[in-house]
Tab-separated table of C-alpha atoms and ligand atoms in Angstrom:
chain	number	residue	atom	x	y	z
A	249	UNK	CA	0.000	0.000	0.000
A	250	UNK	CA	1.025	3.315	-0.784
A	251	UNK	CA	1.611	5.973	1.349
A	252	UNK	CA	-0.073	9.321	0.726
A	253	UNK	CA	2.470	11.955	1.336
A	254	UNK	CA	2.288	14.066	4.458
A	255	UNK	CA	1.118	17.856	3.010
A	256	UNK	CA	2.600	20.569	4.629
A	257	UNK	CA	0.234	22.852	6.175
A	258	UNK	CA	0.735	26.451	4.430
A	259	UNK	CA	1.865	29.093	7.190
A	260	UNK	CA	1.993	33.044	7.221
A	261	UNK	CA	4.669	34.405	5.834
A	262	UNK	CA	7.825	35.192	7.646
A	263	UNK	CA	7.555	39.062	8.819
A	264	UNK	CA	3.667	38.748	9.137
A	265	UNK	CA	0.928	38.214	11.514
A	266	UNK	CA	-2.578	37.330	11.871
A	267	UNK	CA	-4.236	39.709	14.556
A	268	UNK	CA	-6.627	37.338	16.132
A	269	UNK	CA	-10.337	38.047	17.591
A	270	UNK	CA	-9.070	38.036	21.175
A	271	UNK	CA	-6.561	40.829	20.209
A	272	UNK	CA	-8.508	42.979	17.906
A	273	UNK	CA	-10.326	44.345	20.888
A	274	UNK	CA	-6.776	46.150	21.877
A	275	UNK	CA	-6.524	47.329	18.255
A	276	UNK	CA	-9.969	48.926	18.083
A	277	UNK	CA	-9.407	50.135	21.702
A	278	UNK	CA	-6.686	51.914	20.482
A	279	UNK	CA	-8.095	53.143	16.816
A	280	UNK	CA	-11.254	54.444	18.411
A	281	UNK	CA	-9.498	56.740	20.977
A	282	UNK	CA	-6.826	57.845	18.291
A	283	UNK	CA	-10.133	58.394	16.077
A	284	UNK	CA	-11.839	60.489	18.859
A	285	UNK	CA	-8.354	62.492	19.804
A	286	UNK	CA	-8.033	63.454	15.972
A	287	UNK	CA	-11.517	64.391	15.503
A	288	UNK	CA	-10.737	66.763	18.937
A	289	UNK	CA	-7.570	68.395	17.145
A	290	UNK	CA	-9.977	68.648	13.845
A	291	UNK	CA	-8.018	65.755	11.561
A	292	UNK	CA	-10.126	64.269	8.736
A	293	UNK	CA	-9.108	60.465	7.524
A	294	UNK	CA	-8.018	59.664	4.201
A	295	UNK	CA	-7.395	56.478	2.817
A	296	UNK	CA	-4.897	55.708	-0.690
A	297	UNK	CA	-4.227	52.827	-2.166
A	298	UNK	CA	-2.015	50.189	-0.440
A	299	UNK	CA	0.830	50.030	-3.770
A	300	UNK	CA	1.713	52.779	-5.828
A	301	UNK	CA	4.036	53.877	-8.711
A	302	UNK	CA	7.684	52.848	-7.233
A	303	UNK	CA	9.315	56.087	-8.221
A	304	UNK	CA	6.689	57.822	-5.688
A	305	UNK	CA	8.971	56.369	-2.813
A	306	UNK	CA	12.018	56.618	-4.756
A	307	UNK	CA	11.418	60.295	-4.785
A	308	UNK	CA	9.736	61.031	-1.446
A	309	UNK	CA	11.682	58.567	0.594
A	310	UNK	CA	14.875	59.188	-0.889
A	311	UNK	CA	16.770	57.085	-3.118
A	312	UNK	CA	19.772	57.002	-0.354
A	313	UNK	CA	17.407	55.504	2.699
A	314	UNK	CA	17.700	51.818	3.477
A	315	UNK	CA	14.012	51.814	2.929
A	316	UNK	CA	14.683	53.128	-0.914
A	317	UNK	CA	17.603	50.625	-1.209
A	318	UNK	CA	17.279	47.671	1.057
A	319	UNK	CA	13.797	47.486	1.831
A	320	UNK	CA	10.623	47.751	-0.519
A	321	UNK	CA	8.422	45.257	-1.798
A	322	UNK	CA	8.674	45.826	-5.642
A	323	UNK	CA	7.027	44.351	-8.403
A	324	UNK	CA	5.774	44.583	-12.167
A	325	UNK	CA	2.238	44.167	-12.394
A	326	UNK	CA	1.182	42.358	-15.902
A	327	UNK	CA	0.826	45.374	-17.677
A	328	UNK	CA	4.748	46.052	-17.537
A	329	UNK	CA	4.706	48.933	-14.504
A	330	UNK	CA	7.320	48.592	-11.710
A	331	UNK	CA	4.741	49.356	-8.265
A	332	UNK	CA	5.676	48.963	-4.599
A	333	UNK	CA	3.525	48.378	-1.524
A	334	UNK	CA	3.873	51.639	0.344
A	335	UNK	CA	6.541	51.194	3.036
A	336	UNK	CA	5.091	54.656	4.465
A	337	UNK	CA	2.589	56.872	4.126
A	338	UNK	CA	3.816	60.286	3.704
A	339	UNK	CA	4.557	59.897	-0.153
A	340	UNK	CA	0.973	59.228	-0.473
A	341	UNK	CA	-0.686	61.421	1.349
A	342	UNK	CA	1.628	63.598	-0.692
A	343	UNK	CA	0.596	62.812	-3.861
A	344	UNK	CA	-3.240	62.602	-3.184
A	345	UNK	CA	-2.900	66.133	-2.427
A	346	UNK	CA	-1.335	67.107	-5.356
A	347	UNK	CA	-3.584	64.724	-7.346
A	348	UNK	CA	-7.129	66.359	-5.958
A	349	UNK	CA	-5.965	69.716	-5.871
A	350	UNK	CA	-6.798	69.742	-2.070
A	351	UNK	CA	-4.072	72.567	-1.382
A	352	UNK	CA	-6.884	74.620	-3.296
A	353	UNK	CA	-9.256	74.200	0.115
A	354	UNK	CA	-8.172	76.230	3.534
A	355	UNK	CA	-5.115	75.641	5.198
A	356	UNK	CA	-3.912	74.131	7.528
A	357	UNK	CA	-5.094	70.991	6.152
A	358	UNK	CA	-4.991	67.867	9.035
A	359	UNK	CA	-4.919	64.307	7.851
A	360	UNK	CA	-4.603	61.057	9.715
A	361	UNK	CA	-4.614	57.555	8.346
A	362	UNK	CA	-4.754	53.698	10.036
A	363	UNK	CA	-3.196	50.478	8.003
A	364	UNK	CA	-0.856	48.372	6.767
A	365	UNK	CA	3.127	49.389	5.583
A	366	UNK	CA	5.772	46.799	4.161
A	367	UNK	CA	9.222	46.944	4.700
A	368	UNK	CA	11.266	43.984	3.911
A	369	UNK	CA	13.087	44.684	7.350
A	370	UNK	CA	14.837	41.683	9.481
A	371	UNK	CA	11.772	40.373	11.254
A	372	UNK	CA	12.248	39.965	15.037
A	373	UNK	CA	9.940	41.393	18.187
A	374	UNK	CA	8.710	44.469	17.203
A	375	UNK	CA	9.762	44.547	13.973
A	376	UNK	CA	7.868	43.117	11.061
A	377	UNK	CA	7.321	42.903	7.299
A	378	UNK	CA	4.135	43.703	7.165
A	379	UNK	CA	3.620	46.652	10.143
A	380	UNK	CA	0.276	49.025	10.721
A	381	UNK	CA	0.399	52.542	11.271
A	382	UNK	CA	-1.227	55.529	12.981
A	383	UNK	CA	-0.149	58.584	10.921
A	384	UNK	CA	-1.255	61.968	10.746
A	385	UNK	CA	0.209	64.722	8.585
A	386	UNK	CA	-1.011	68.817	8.793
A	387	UNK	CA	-0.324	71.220	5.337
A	388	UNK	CA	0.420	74.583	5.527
A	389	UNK	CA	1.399	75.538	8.563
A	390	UNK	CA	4.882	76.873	9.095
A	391	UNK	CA	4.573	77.921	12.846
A	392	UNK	CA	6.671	76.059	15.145
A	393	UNK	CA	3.147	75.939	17.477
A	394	UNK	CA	1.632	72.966	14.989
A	395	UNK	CA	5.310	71.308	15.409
A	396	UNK	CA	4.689	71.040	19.477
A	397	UNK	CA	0.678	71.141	18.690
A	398	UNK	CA	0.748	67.504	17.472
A	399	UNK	CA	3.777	66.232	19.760
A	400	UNK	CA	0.734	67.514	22.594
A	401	UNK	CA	-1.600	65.478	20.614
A	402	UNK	CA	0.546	62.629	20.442
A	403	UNK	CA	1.206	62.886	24.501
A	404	UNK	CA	-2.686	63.370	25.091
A	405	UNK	CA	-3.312	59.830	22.871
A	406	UNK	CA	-0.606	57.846	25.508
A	407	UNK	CA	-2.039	59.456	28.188
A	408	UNK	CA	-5.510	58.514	27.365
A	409	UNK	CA	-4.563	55.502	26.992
A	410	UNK	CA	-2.697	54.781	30.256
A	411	UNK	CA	1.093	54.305	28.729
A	412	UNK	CA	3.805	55.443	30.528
A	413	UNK	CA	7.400	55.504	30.384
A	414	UNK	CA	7.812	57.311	27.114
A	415	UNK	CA	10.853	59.638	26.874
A	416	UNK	CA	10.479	62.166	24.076
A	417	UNK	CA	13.453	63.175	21.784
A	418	UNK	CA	13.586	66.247	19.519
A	419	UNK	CA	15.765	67.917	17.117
A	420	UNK	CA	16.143	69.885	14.038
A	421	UNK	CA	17.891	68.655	11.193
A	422	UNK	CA	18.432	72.146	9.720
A	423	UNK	CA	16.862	73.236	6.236
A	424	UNK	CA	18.279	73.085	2.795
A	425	UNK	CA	20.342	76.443	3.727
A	426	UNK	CA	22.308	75.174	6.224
A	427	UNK	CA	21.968	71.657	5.887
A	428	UNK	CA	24.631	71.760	2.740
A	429	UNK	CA	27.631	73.239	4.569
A	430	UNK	CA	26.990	70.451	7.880
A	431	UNK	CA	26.911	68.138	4.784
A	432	UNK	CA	30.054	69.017	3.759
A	433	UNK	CA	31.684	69.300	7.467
A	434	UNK	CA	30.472	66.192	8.143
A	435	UNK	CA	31.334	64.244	4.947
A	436	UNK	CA	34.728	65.021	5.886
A	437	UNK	CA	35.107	64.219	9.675
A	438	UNK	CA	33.189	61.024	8.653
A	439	UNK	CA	36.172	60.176	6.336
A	440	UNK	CA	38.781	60.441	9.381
A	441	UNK	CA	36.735	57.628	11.448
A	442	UNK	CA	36.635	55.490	8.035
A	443	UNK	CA	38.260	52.917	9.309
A	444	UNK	CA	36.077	52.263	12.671
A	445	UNK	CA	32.918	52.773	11.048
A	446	UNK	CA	30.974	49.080	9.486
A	447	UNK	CA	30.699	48.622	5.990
A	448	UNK	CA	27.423	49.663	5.950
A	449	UNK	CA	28.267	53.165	7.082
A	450	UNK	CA	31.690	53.553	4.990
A	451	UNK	CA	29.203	53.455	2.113
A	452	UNK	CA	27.103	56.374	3.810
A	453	UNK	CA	30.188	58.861	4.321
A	454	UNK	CA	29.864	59.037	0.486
A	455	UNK	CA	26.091	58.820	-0.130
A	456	UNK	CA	24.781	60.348	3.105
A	457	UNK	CA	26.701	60.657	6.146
A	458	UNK	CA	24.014	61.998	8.301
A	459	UNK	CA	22.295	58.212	8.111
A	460	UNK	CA	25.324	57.344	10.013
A	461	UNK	CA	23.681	58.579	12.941
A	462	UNK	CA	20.564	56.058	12.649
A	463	UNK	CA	23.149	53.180	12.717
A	464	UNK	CA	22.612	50.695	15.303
A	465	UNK	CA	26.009	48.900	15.595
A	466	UNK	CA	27.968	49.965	19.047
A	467	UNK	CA	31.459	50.606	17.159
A	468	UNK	CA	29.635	53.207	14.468
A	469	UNK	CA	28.137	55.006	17.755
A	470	UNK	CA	31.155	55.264	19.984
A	471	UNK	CA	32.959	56.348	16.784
A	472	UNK	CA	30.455	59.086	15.659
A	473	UNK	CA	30.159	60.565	19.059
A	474	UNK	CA	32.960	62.603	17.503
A	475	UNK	CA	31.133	64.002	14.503
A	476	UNK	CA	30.115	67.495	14.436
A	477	UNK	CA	26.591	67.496	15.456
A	478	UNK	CA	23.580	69.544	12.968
A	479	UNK	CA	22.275	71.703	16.205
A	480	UNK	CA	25.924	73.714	15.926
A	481	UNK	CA	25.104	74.689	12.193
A	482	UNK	CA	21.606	75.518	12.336
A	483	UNK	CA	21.134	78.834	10.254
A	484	UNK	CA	19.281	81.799	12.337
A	485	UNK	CA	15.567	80.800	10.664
A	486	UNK	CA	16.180	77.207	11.966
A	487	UNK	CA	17.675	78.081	15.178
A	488	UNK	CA	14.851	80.504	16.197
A	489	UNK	CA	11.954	77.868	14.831
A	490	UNK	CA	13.788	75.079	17.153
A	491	UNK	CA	13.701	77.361	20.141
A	492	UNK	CA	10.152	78.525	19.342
A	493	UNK	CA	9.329	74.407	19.275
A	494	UNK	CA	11.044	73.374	22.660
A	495	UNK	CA	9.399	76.791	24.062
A	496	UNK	CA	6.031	75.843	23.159
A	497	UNK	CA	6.834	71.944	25.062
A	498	UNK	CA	7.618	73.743	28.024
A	499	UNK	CA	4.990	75.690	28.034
A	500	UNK	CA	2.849	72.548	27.654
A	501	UNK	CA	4.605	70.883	30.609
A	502	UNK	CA	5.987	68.055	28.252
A	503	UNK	CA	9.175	66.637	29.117
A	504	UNK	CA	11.442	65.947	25.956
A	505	UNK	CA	14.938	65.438	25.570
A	506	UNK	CA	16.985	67.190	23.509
A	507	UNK	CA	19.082	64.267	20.672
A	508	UNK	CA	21.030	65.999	18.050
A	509	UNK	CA	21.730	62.460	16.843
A	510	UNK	CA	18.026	61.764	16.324
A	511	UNK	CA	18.246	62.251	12.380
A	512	UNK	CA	15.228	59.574	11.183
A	513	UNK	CA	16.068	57.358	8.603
A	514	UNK	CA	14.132	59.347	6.165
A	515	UNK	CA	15.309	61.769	4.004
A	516	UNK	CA	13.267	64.456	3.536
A	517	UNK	CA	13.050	66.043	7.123
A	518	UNK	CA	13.796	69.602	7.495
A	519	UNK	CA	13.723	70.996	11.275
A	520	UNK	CA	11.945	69.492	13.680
A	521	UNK	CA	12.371	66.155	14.111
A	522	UNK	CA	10.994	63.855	17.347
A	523	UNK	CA	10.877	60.274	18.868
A	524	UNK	CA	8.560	58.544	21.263
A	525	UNK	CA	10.939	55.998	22.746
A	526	UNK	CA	9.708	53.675	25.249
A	527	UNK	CA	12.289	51.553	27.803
A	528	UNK	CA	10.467	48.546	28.123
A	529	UNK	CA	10.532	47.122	24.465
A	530	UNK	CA	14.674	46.551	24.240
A	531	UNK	CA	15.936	47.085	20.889
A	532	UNK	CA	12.641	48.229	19.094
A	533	UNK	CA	12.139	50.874	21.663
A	534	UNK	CA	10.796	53.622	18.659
A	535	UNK	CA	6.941	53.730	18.975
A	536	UNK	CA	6.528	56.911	17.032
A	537	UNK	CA	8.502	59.139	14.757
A	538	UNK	CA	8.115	62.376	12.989
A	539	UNK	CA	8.753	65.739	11.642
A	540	UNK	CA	8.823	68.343	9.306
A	541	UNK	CA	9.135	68.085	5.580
A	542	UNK	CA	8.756	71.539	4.287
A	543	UNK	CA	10.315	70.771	0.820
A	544	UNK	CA	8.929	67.471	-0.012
A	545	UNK	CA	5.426	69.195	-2.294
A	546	UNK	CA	7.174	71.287	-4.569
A	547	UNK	CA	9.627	68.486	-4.912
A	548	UNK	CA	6.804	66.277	-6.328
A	549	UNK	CA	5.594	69.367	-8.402
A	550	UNK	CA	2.871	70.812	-6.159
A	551	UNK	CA	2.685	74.434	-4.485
A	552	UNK	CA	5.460	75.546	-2.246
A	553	UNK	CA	3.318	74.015	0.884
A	554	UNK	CA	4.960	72.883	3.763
A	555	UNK	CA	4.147	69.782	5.921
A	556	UNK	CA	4.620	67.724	9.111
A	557	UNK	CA	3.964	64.204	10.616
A	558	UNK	CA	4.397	61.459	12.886
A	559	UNK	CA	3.599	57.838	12.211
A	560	UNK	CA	3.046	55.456	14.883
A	561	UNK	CA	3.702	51.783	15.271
A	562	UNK	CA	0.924	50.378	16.300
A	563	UNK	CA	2.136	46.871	17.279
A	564	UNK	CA	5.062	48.894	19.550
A	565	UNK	CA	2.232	51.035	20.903
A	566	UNK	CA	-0.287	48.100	21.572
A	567	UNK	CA	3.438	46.116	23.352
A	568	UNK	CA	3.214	49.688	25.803
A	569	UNK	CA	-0.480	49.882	26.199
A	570	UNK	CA	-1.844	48.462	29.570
A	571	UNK	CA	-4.167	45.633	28.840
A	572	UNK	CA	-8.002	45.833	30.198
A	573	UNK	CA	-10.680	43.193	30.660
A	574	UNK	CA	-13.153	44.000	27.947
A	575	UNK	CA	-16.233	43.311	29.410
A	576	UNK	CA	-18.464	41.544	27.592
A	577	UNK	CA	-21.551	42.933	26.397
A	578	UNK	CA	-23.100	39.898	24.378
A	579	UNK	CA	-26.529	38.398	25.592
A	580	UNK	CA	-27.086	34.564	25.212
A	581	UNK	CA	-30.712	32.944	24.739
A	582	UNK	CA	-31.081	28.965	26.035
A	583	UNK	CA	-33.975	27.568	24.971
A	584	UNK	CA	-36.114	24.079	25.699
A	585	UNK	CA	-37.710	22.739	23.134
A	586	UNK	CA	-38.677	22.989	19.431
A	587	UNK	CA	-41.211	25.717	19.749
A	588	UNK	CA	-39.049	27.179	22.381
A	589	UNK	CA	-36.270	27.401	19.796
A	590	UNK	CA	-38.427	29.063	16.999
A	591	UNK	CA	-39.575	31.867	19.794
A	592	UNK	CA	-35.725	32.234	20.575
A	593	UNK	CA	-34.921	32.701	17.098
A	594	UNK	CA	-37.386	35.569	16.763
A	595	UNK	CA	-36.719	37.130	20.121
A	596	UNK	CA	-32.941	37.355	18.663
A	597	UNK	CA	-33.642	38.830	15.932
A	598	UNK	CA	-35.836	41.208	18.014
A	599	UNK	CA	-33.236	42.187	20.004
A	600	UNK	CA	-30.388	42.801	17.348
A	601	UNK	CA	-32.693	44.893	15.482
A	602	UNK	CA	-32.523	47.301	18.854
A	603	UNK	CA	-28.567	47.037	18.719
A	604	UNK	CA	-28.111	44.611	21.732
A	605	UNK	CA	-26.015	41.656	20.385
A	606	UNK	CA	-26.967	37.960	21.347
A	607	UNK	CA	-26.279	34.576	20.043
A	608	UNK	CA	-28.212	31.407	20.474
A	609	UNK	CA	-28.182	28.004	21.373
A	610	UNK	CA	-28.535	25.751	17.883
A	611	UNK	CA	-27.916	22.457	19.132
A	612	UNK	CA	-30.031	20.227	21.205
A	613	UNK	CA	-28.774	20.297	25.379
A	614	UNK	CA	-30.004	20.366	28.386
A	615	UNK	CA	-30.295	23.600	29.993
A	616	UNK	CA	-27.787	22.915	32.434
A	617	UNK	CA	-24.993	22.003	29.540
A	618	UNK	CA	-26.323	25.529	27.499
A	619	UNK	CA	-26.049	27.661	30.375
A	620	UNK	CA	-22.442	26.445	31.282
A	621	UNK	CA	-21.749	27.111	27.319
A	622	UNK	CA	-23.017	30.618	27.643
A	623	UNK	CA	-20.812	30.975	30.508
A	624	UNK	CA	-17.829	29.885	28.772
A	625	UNK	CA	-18.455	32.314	25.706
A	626	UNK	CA	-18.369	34.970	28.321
A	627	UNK	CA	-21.764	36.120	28.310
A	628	UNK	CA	-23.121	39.276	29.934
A	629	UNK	CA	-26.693	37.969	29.870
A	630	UNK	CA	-28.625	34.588	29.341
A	631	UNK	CA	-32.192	34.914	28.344
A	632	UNK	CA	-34.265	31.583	29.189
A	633	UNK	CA	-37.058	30.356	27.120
A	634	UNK	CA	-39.298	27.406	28.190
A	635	UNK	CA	-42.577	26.261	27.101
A	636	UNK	CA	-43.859	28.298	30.484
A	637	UNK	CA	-42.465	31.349	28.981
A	638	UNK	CA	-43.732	30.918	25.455
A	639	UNK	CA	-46.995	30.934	26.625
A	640	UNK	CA	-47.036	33.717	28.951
A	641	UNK	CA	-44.939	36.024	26.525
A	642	UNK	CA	-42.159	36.384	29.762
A	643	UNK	CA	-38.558	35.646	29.830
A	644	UNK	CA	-36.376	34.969	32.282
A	645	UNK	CA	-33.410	37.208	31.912
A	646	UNK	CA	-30.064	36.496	34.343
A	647	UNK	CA	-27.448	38.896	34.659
A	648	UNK	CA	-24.218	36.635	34.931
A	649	UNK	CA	-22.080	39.520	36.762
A	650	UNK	CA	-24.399	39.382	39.901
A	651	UNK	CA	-26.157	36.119	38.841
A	652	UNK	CA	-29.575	38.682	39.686
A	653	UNK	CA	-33.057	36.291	37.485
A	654	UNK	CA	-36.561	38.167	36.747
A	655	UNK	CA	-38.598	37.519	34.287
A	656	UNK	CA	-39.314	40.436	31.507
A	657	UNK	CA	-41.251	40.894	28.722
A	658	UNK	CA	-39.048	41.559	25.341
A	659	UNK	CA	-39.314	45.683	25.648
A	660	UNK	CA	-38.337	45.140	29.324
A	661	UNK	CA	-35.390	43.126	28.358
A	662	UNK	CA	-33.853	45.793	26.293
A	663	UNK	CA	-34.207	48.499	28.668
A	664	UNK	CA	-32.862	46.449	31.585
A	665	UNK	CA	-30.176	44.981	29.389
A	666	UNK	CA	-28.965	48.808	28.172
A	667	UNK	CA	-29.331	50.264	31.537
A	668	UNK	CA	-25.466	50.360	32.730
A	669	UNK	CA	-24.253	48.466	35.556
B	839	AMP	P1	9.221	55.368	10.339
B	839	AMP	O1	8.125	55.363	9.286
B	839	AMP	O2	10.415	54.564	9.959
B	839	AMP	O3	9.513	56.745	10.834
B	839	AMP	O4	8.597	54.584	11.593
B	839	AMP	C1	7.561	55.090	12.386
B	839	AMP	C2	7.195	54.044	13.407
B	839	AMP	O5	6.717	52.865	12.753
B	839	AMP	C3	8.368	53.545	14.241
B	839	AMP	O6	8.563	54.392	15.349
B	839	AMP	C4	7.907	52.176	14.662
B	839	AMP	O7	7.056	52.262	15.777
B	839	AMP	C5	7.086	51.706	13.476
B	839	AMP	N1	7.867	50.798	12.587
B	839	AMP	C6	8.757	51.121	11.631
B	839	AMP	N2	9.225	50.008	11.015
B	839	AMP	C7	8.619	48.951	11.602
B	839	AMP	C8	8.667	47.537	11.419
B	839	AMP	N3	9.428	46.968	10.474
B	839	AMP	N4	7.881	46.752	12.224
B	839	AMP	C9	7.090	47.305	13.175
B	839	AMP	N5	7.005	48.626	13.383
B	839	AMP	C10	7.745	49.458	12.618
């Protein structure tokens, strides 16, 4: 007899994860008081597609980034086009603008956007291939108050949330007037510490030594602690917006640090530039990132319209976010009996139809064996129907937190089943 071969069962692939049901709770936890802290600071969502045109991100993101050159999922589709599944969102949100024309409408414009980003990154905790996001961007606004309005609105998210722990790093990475000459400064005391820097980093003293700063490997650090650092060659418009920025976090009682290494590995930052970092997640301790990119719409051949962002990570933030017992809300209807059954299927639709969810009993089991099930699904509520209550059009309804029983007709059900506590 032959043998059939053993089939390998078909996994996720590596760098991904499936966010099950007794997770997604967190995750809409933590969407729906993002939502309602956008909606407070007057942010409208967009939504673009999940690939574009590759060039986009070779433009936006910079062709020197390790995103740009290490890290993007990039195709041809059929019809001969080279597209990438965005590995952020600012690009975008970027073009959409341009696209609708929606620089046209009043400034400042506030965006924020949920979902999915794909890096082809070195998969370990924290860090995945296929990542989700919480990103906002505002439009013209060149004041210095938006930069410390959204770090505020950031810090008002954690703290609605419960999560503490979060140190807060700012900096400016100049503007394209001063940036140039640090460029140059830097370029060449990079080239004196050649030899201690990884190979990795040799490679950036030609094509962009400031990324050295972003490197993670302990020699490159000790070894650029040397380097001239961007806050000494701010020019006088960049100095003064930095100040106005750390003023206006004072002011707001938010403690930040000040990290003139904190570059980003993006390219197009100009100014302000900040961190959430968190102690508690070891070497993925980055739960948030952002700043200013006041170049990046003209560069993409829209108006001369600045901008400024964060994106969040929202498995990092959900890693920092205290857990909470969800209660449950869901009602559960037992039943003896065919007849009994055809009343319970009615009742349920009855009561979904005035927004209280329930679930019923399908199979045939004694009341005993349904109620325990009930219990087990976590139920808030059981609703019993027997042949007594059939006929007198009365159910009994048992709250499972205080184990209270009455019976109730179906109106009285819903009222005693909304009324909280
Ligand atoms: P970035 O778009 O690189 O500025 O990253 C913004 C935030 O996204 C970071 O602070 C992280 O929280 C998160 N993030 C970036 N890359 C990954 C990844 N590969 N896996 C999980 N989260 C990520």
């Amino acid at each position: 007899m032959s043998e059939t071969p053993k089939k390998t069962p078909i996994t996720a692939i590596k760098g991904t994860k499936d966010i099950l049901p007794s997770e997604v709770k967190k995750w809409q936890r933590v969407e729906a008081a993002a939502r309602n802290v956008f909606d407070l600071y007057g942010y409208g969502e967009i939504r673009t597609p999940v690939f574009e045109a590759t060039e986009l991100f070779e433009k936006g993101t910079g062709e020197t980034s390790d995103i740009v050159t290490k890290e993007m999922y990039t195709f041809t589709d059929k019809g001969g086009r080279s597209l990438t599944l965005r590995p952020e969102y600012t690009p975008s949100v970027v073009r959409a603008i341009i696209e609708h024309r929606l620089y046209l409408e009043a400034h400042p414009q506030r965006f924020f956007f949920f979902g999915p980003m794909f890096r082809y990154d070195k998969p370990q905790k924290g860090r995945y291939r296929q990542f989700h996001q919480i990103d906002i961007e505002v439009f013209g606004e060149k004041d210095p108050a938006v930069d410390a309005e959204i770090v505020e609105m950031a810090n008002a998210l954690l703290q609605k949330l419960g999560v503490s722990g979060i140190d807060i790093l700012v900096n400016s990475v100049g503007c394209r007037i001063c940036r140039p000459d640090y460029h140059r400064r830097l370029r060449a005391e990079a080239e004196n510490i050649f030899d201690l820097l990884c190979e990795d980093c040799q490679r950036k003293t030609v094509t962009n030594p400031l990324r050295i700063f972003d490197c993670k490997v302990r020699g490159c650090r000790d070894a650029s602690e040397s380097l001239p650092k961007i806050t000494d060659f701010l020019c006088p418009d960049c100095e003064e917006h930095f100040r106005a920025f750390c003023s206006h976090l004072d002011r707001f009682g938010i403690a930040y640090r000040i990290e003139p290494r904190l570059v980003r590995g993006l390219d197009y930052y100009t100014k302000t530039t900040f961190e959430f970092v968190t102690q508690s997640l070891g070497a993925q301790d980055a739960i948030l990132g952002g700043g200013r990119y006041d170049d990046m719409m003209k560069q993409f051949g829209g108006p001369d319209m600045c901008g400024i962002g964060f994106a969040m990570g929202m498995e990092r933030f959900l890693a920092v976010v205290p857990d909470r017992d969800e209660p449950a809300t869901f009602l559960y209807i037992v039943h003896m009996g065919e007849e009994a059954k055809r009343i319970s299927m009615d009742l349920a639709r009855f009561l979904r139809g005035r927004d209280i969810g329930c679930l019923i009993e399908y199979k045939t089991r004694s009341l005993r064996n349904q109620i325990s099930r009930a219990s087990k699904l976590g139920a808030a509520w059981i609703v019993i129907v027997g042949e007594d209550e059939v006929r007198e059009g009365r159910y009994q309804l048992k709250n499972m937190a205080t184990g209270e029983q009455r019976a109730y007709s179906r109106e009285e059900i819903v009222t005693a089943v909304r009324r909280p506590g």
